[in-house]
PDB file of N, CA and C in Angstrom:
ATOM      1  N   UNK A 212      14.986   0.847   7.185  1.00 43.00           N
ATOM      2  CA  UNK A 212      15.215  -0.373   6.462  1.00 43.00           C
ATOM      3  C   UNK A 212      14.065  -1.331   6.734  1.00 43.00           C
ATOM      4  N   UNK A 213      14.021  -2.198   5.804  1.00 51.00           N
ATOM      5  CA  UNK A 213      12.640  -3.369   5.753  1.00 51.00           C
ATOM      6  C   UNK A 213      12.487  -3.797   6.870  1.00 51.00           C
ATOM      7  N   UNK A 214      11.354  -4.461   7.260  1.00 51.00           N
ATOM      8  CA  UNK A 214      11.586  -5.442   8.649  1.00 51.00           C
ATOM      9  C   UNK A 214      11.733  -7.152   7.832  1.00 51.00           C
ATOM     10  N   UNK A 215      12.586  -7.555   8.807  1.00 46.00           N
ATOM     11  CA  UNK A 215      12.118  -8.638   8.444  1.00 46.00           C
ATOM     12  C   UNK A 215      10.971  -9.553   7.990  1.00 46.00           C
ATOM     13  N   UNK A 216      10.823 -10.502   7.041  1.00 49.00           N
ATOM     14  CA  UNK A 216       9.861 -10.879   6.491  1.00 49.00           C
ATOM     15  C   UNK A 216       9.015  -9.947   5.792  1.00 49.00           C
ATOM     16  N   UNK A 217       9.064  -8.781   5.477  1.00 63.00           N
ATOM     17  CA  UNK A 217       8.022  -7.458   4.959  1.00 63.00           C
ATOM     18  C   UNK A 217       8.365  -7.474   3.977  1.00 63.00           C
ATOM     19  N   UNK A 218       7.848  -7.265   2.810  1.00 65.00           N
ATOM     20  CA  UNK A 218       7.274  -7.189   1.320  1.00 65.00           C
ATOM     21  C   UNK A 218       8.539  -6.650   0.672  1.00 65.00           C
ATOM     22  N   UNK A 219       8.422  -5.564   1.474  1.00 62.00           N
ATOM     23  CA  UNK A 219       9.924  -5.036   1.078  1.00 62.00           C
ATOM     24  C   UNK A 219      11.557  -5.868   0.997  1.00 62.00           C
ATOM     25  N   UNK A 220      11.365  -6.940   1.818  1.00 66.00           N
ATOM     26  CA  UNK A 220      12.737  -7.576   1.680  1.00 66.00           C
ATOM     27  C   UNK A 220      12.335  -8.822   0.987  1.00 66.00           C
ATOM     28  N   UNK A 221      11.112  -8.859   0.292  1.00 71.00           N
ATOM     29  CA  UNK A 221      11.106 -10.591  -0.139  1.00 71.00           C
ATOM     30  C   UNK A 221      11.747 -10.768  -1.232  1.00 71.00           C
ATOM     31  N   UNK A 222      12.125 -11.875  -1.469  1.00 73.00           N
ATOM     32  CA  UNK A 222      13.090 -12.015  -2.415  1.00 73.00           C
ATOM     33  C   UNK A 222      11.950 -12.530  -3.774  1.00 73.00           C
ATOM     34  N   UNK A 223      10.605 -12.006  -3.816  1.00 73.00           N
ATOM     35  CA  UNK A 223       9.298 -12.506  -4.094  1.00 73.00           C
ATOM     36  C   UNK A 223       8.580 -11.055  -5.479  1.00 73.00           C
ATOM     37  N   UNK A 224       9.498  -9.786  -4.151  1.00 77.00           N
ATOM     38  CA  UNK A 224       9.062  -8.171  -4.326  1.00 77.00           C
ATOM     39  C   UNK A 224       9.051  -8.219  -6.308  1.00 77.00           C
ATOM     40  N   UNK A 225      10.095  -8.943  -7.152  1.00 78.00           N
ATOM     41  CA  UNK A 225      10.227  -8.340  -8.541  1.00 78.00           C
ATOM     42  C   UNK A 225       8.545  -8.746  -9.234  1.00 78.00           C
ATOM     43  N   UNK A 226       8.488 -10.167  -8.849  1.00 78.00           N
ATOM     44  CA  UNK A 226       6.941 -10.545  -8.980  1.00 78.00           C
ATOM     45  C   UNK A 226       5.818  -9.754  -8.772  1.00 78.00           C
ATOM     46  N   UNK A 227       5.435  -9.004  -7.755  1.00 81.00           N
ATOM     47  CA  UNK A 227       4.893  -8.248  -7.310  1.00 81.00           C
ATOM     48  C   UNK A 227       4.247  -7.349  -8.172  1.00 81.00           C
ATOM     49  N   UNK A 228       2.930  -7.358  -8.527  1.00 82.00           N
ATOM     50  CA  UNK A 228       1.984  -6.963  -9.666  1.00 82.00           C
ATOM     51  C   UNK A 228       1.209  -5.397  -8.470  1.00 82.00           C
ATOM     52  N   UNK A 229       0.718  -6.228  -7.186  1.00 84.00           N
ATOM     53  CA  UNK A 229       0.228  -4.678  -6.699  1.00 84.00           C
ATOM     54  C   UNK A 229       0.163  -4.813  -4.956  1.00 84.00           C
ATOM     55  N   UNK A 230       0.028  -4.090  -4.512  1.00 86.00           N
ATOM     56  CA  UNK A 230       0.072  -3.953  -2.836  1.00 86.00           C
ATOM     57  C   UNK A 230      -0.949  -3.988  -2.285  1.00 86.00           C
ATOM     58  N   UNK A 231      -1.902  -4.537  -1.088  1.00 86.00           N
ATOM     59  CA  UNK A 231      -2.499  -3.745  -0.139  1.00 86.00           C
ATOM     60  C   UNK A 231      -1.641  -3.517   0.956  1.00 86.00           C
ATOM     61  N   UNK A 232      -1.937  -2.890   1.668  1.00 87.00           N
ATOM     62  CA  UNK A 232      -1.134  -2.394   2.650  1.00 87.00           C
ATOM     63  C   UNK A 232      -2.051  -1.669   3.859  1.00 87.00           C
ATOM     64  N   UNK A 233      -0.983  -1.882   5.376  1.00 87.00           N
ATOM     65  CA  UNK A 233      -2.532  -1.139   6.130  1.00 87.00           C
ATOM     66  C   UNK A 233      -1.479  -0.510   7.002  1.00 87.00           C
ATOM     67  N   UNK A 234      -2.081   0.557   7.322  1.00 86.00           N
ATOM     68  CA  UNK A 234      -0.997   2.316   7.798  1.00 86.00           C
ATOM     69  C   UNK A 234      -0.233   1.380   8.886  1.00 86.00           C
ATOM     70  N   UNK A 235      -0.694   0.240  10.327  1.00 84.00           N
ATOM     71  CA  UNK A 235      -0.222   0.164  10.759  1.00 84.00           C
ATOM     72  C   UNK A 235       0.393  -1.175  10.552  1.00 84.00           C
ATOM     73  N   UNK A 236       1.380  -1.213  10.161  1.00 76.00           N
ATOM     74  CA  UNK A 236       1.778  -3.310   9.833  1.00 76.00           C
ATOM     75  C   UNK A 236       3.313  -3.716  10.970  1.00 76.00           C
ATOM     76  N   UNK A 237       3.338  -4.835  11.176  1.00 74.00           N
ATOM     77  CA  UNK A 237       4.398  -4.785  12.603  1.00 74.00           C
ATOM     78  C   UNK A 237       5.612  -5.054  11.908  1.00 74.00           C
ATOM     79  N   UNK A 238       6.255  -5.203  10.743  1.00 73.00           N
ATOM     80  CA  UNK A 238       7.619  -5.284  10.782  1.00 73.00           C
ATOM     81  C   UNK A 238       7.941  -3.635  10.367  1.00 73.00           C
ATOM     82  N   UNK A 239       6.676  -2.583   9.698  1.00 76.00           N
ATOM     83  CA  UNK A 239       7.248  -1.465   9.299  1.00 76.00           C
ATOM     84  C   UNK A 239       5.642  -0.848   9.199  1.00 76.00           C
ATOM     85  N   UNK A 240       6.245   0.318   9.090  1.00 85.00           N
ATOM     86  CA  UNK A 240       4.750   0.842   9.076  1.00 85.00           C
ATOM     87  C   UNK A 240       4.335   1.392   7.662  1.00 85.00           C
ATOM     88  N   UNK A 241       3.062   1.201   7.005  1.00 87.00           N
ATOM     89  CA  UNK A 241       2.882   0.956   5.475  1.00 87.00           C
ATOM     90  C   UNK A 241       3.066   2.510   4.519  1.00 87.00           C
ATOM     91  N   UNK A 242       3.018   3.761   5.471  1.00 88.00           N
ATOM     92  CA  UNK A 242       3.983   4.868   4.503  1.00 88.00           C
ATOM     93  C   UNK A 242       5.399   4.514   4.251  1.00 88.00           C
ATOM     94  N   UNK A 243       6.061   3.666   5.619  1.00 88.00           N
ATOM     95  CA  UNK A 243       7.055   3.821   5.226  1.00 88.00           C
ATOM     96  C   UNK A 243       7.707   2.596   4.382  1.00 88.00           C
ATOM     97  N   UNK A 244       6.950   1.775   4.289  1.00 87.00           N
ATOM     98  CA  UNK A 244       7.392   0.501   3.206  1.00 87.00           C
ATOM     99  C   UNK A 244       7.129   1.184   1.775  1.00 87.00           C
ATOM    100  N   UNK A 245       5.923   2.196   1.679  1.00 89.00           N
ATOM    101  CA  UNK A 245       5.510   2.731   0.256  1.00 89.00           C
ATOM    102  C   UNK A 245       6.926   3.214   0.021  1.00 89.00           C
ATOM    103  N   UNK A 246       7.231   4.430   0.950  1.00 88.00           N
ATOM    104  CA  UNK A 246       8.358   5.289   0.371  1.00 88.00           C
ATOM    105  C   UNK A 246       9.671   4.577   0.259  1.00 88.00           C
ATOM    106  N   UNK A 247       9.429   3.432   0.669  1.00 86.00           N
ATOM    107  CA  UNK A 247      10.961   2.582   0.749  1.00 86.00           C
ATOM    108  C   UNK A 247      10.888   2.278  -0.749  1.00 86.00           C
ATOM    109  N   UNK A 248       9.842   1.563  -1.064  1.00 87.00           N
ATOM    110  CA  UNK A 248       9.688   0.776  -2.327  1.00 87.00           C
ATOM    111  C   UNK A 248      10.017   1.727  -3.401  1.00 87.00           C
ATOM    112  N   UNK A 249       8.955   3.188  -3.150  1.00 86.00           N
ATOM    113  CA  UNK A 249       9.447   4.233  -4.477  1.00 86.00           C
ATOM    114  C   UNK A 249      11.107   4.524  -4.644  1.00 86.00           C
ATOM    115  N   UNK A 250      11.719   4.750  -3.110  1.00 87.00           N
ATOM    116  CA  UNK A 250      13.206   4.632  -3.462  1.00 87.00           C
ATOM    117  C   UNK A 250      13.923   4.025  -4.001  1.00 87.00           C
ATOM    118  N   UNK A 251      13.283   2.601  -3.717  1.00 86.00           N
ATOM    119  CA  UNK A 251      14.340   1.300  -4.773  1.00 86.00           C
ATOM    120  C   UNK A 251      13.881   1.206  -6.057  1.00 86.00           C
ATOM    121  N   UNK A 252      12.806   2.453  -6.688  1.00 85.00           N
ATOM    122  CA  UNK A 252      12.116   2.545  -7.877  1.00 85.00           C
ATOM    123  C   UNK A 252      11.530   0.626  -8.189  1.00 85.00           C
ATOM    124  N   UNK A 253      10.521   0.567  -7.197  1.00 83.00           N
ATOM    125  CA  UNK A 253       9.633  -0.685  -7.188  1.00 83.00           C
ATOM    126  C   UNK A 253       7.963  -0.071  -7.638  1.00 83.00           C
ATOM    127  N   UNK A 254       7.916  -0.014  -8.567  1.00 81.00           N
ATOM    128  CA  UNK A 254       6.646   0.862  -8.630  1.00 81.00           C
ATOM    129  C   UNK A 254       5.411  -0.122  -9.473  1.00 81.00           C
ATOM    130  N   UNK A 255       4.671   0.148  -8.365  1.00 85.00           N
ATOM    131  CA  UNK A 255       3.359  -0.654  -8.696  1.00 85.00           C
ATOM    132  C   UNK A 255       2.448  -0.471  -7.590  1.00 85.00           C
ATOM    133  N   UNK A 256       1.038  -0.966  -8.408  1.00 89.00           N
ATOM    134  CA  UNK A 256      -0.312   0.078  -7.751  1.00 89.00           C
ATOM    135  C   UNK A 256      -0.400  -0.984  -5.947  1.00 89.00           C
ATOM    136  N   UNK A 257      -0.757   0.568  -5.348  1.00 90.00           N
ATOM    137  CA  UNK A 257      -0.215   0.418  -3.820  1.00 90.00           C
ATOM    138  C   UNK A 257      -1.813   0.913  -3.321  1.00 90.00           C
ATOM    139  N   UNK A 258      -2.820   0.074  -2.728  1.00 89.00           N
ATOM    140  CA  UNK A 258      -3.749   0.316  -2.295  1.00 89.00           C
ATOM    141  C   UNK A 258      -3.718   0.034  -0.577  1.00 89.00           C
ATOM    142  N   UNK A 259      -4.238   1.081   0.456  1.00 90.00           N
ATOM    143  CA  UNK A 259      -4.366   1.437   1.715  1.00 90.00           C
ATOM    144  C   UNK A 259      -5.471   0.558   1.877  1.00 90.00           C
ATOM    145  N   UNK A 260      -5.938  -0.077   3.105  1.00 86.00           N
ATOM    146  CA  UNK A 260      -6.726  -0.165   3.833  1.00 86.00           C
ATOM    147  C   UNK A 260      -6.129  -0.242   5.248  1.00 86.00           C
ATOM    148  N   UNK A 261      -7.356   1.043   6.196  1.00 86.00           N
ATOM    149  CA  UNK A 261      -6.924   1.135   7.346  1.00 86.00           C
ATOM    150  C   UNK A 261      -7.960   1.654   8.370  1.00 86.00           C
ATOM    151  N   UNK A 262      -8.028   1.480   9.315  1.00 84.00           N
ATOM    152  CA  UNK A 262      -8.588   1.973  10.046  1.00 84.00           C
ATOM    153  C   UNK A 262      -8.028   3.868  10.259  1.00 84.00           C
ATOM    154  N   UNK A 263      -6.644   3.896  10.157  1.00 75.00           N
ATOM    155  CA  UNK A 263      -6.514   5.135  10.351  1.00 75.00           C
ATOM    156  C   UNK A 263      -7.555   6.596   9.813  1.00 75.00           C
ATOM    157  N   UNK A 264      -7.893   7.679  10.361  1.00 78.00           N
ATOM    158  CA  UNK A 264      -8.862   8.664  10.174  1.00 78.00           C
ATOM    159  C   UNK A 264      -8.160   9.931   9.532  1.00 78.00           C
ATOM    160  N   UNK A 265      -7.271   9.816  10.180  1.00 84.00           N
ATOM    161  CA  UNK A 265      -6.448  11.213   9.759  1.00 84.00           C
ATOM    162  C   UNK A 265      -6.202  11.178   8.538  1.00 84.00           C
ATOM    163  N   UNK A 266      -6.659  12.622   7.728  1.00 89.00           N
ATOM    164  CA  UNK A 266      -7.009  12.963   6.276  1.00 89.00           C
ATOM    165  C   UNK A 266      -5.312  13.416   6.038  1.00 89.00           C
ATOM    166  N   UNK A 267      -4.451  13.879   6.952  1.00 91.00           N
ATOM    167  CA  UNK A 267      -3.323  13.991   6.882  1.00 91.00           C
ATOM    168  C   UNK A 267      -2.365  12.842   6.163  1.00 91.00           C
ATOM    169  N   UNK A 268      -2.838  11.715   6.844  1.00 89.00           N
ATOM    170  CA  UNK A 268      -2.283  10.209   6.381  1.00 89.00           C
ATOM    171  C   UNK A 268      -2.657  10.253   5.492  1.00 89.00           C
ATOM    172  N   UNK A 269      -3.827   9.812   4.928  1.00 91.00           N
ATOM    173  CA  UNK A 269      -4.558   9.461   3.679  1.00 91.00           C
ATOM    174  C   UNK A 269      -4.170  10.142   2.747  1.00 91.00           C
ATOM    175  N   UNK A 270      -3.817  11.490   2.638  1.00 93.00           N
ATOM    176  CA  UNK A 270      -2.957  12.541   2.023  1.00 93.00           C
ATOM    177  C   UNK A 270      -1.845  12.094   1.655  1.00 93.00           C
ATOM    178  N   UNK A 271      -1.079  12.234   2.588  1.00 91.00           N
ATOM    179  CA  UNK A 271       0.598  11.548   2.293  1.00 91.00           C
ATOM    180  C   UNK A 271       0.797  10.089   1.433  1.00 91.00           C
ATOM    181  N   UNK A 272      -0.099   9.156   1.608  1.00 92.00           N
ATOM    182  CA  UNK A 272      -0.495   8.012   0.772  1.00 92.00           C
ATOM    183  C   UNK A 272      -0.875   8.117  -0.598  1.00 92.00           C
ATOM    184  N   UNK A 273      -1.952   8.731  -0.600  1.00 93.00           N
ATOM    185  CA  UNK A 273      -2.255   9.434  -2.295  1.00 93.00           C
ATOM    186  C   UNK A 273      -1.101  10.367  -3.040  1.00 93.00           C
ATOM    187  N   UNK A 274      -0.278  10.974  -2.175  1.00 92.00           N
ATOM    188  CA  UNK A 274       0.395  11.881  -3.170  1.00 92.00           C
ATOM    189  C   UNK A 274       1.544  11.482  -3.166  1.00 92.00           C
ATOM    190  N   UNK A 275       1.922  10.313  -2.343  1.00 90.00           N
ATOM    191  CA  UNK A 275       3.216   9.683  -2.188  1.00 90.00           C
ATOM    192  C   UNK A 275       2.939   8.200  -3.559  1.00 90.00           C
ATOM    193  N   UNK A 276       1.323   8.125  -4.072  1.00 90.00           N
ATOM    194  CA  UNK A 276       1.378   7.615  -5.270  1.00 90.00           C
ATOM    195  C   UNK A 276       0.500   6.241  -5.033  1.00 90.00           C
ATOM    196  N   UNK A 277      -0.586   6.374  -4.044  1.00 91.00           N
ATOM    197  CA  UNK A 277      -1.556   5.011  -3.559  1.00 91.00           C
ATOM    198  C   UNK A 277      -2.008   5.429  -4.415  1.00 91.00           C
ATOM    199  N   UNK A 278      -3.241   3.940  -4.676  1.00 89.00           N
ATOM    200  CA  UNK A 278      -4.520   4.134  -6.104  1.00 89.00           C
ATOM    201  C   UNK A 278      -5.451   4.553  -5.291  1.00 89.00           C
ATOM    202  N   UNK A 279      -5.741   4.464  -4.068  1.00 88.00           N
ATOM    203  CA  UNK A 279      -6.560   4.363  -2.949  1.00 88.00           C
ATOM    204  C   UNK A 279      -6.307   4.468  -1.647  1.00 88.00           C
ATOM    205  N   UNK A 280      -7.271   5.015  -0.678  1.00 90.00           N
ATOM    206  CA  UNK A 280      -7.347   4.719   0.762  1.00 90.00           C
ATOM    207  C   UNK A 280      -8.422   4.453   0.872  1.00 90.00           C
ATOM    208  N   UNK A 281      -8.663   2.930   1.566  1.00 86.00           N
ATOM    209  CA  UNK A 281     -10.069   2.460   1.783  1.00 86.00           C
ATOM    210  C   UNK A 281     -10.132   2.757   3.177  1.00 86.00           C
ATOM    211  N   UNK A 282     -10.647   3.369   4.246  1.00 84.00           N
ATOM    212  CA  UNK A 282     -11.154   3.371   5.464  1.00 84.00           C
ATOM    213  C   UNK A 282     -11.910   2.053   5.709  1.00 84.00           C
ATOM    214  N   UNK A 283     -11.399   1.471   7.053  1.00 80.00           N
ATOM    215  CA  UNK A 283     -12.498   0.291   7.871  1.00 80.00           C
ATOM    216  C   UNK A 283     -13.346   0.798   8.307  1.00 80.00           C
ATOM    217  N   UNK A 284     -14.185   0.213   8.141  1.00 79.00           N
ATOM    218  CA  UNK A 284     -15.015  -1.087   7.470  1.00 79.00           C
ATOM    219  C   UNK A 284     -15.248  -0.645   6.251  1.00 79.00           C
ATOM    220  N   UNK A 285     -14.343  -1.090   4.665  1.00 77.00           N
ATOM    221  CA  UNK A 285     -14.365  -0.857   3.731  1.00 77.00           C
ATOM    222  C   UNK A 285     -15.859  -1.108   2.531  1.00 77.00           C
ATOM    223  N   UNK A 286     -15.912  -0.657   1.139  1.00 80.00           N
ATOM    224  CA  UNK A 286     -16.829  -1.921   0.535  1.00 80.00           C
ATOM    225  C   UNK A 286     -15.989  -2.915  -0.191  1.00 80.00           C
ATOM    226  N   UNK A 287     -16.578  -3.769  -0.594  1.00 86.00           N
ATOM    227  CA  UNK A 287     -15.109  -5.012  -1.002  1.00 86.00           C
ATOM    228  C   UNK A 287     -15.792  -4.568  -2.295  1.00 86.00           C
ATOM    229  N   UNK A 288     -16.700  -4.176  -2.708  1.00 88.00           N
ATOM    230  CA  UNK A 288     -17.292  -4.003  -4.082  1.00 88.00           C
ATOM    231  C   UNK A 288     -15.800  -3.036  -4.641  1.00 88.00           C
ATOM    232  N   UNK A 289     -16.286  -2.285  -3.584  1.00 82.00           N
ATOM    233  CA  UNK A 289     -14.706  -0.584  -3.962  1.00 82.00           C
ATOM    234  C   UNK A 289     -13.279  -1.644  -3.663  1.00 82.00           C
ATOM    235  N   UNK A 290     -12.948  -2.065  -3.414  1.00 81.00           N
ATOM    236  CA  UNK A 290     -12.058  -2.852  -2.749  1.00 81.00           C
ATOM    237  C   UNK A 290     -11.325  -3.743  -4.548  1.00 81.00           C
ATOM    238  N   UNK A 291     -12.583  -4.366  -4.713  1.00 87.00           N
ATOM    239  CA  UNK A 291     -12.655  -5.156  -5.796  1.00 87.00           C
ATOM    240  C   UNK A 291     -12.463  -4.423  -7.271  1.00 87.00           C
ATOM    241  N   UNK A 292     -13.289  -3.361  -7.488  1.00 86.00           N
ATOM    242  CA  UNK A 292     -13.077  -2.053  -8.815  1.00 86.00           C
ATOM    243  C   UNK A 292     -11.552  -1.846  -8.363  1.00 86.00           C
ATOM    244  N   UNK A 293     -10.871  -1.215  -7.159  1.00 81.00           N
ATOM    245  CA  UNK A 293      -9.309  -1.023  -7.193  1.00 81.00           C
ATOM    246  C   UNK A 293      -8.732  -2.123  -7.942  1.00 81.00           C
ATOM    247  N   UNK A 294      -8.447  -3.216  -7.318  1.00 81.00           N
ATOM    248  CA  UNK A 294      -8.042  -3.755  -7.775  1.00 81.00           C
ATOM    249  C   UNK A 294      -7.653  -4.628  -9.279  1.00 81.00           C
ATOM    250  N   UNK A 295      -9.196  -4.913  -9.701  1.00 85.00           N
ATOM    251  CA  UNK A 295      -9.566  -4.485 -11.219  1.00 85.00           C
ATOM    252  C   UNK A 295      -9.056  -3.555 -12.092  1.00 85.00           C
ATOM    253  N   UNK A 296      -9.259  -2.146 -11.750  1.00 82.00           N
ATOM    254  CA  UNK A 296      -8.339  -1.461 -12.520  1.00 82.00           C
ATOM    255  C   UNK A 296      -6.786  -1.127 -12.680  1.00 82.00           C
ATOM    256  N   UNK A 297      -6.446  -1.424 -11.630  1.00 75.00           N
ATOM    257  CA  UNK A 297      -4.737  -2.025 -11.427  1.00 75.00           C
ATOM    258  C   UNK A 297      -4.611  -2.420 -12.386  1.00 75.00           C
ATOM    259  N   UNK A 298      -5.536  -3.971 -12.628  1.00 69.00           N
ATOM    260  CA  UNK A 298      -4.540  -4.954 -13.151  1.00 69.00           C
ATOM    261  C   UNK A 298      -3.689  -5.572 -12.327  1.00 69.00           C
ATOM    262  N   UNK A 299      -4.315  -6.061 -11.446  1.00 66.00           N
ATOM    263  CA  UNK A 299      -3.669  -7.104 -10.631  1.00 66.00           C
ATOM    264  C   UNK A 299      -3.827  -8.369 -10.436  1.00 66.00           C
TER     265      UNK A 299
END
């Protein structure tokens, strides 16, 4: 379930045009807010930035339905085209 204050419980979420999100976030951790959100069928473009390395993660993110995984230290240029093509 959401953590408190997390994206997932805002009463803000129907508004919600697109995500960044980063693998590790402290009320929940950002696969599992993605897969929360696809459950409550909240669907909208969900972009990663993270320090995390593991191609395993980055995997589960893309096929669980991210537009992206940006690795830190990102380009904001790439950062900026995501977001752009969203439509956000």
């Amino acid at each position: 379930m959401p953590g408190k204050g997390s994206v997932a419980s805002s009463d803000r979420l129907n508004d919600t045009t697109c995500l960044i999100l980063d693998v590790s976030l402290p009320a929940m951790k950002g696969l599992e807010m993605q897969g929360h959100l696809v459950a409550i069928d909240k669907r909208f473009p969900i972009s990663f930035l993270s320090a995390e390395s593991d191609k395993r993660v980055q995997a589960r993110a893309l096929h669980a339905g991210a537009v992206v995984f940006l690795s830190k230290s990102f380009n904001v240029a790439a950062l900026l085209r995501v977001i752009n093509q969203s439509k956000c």
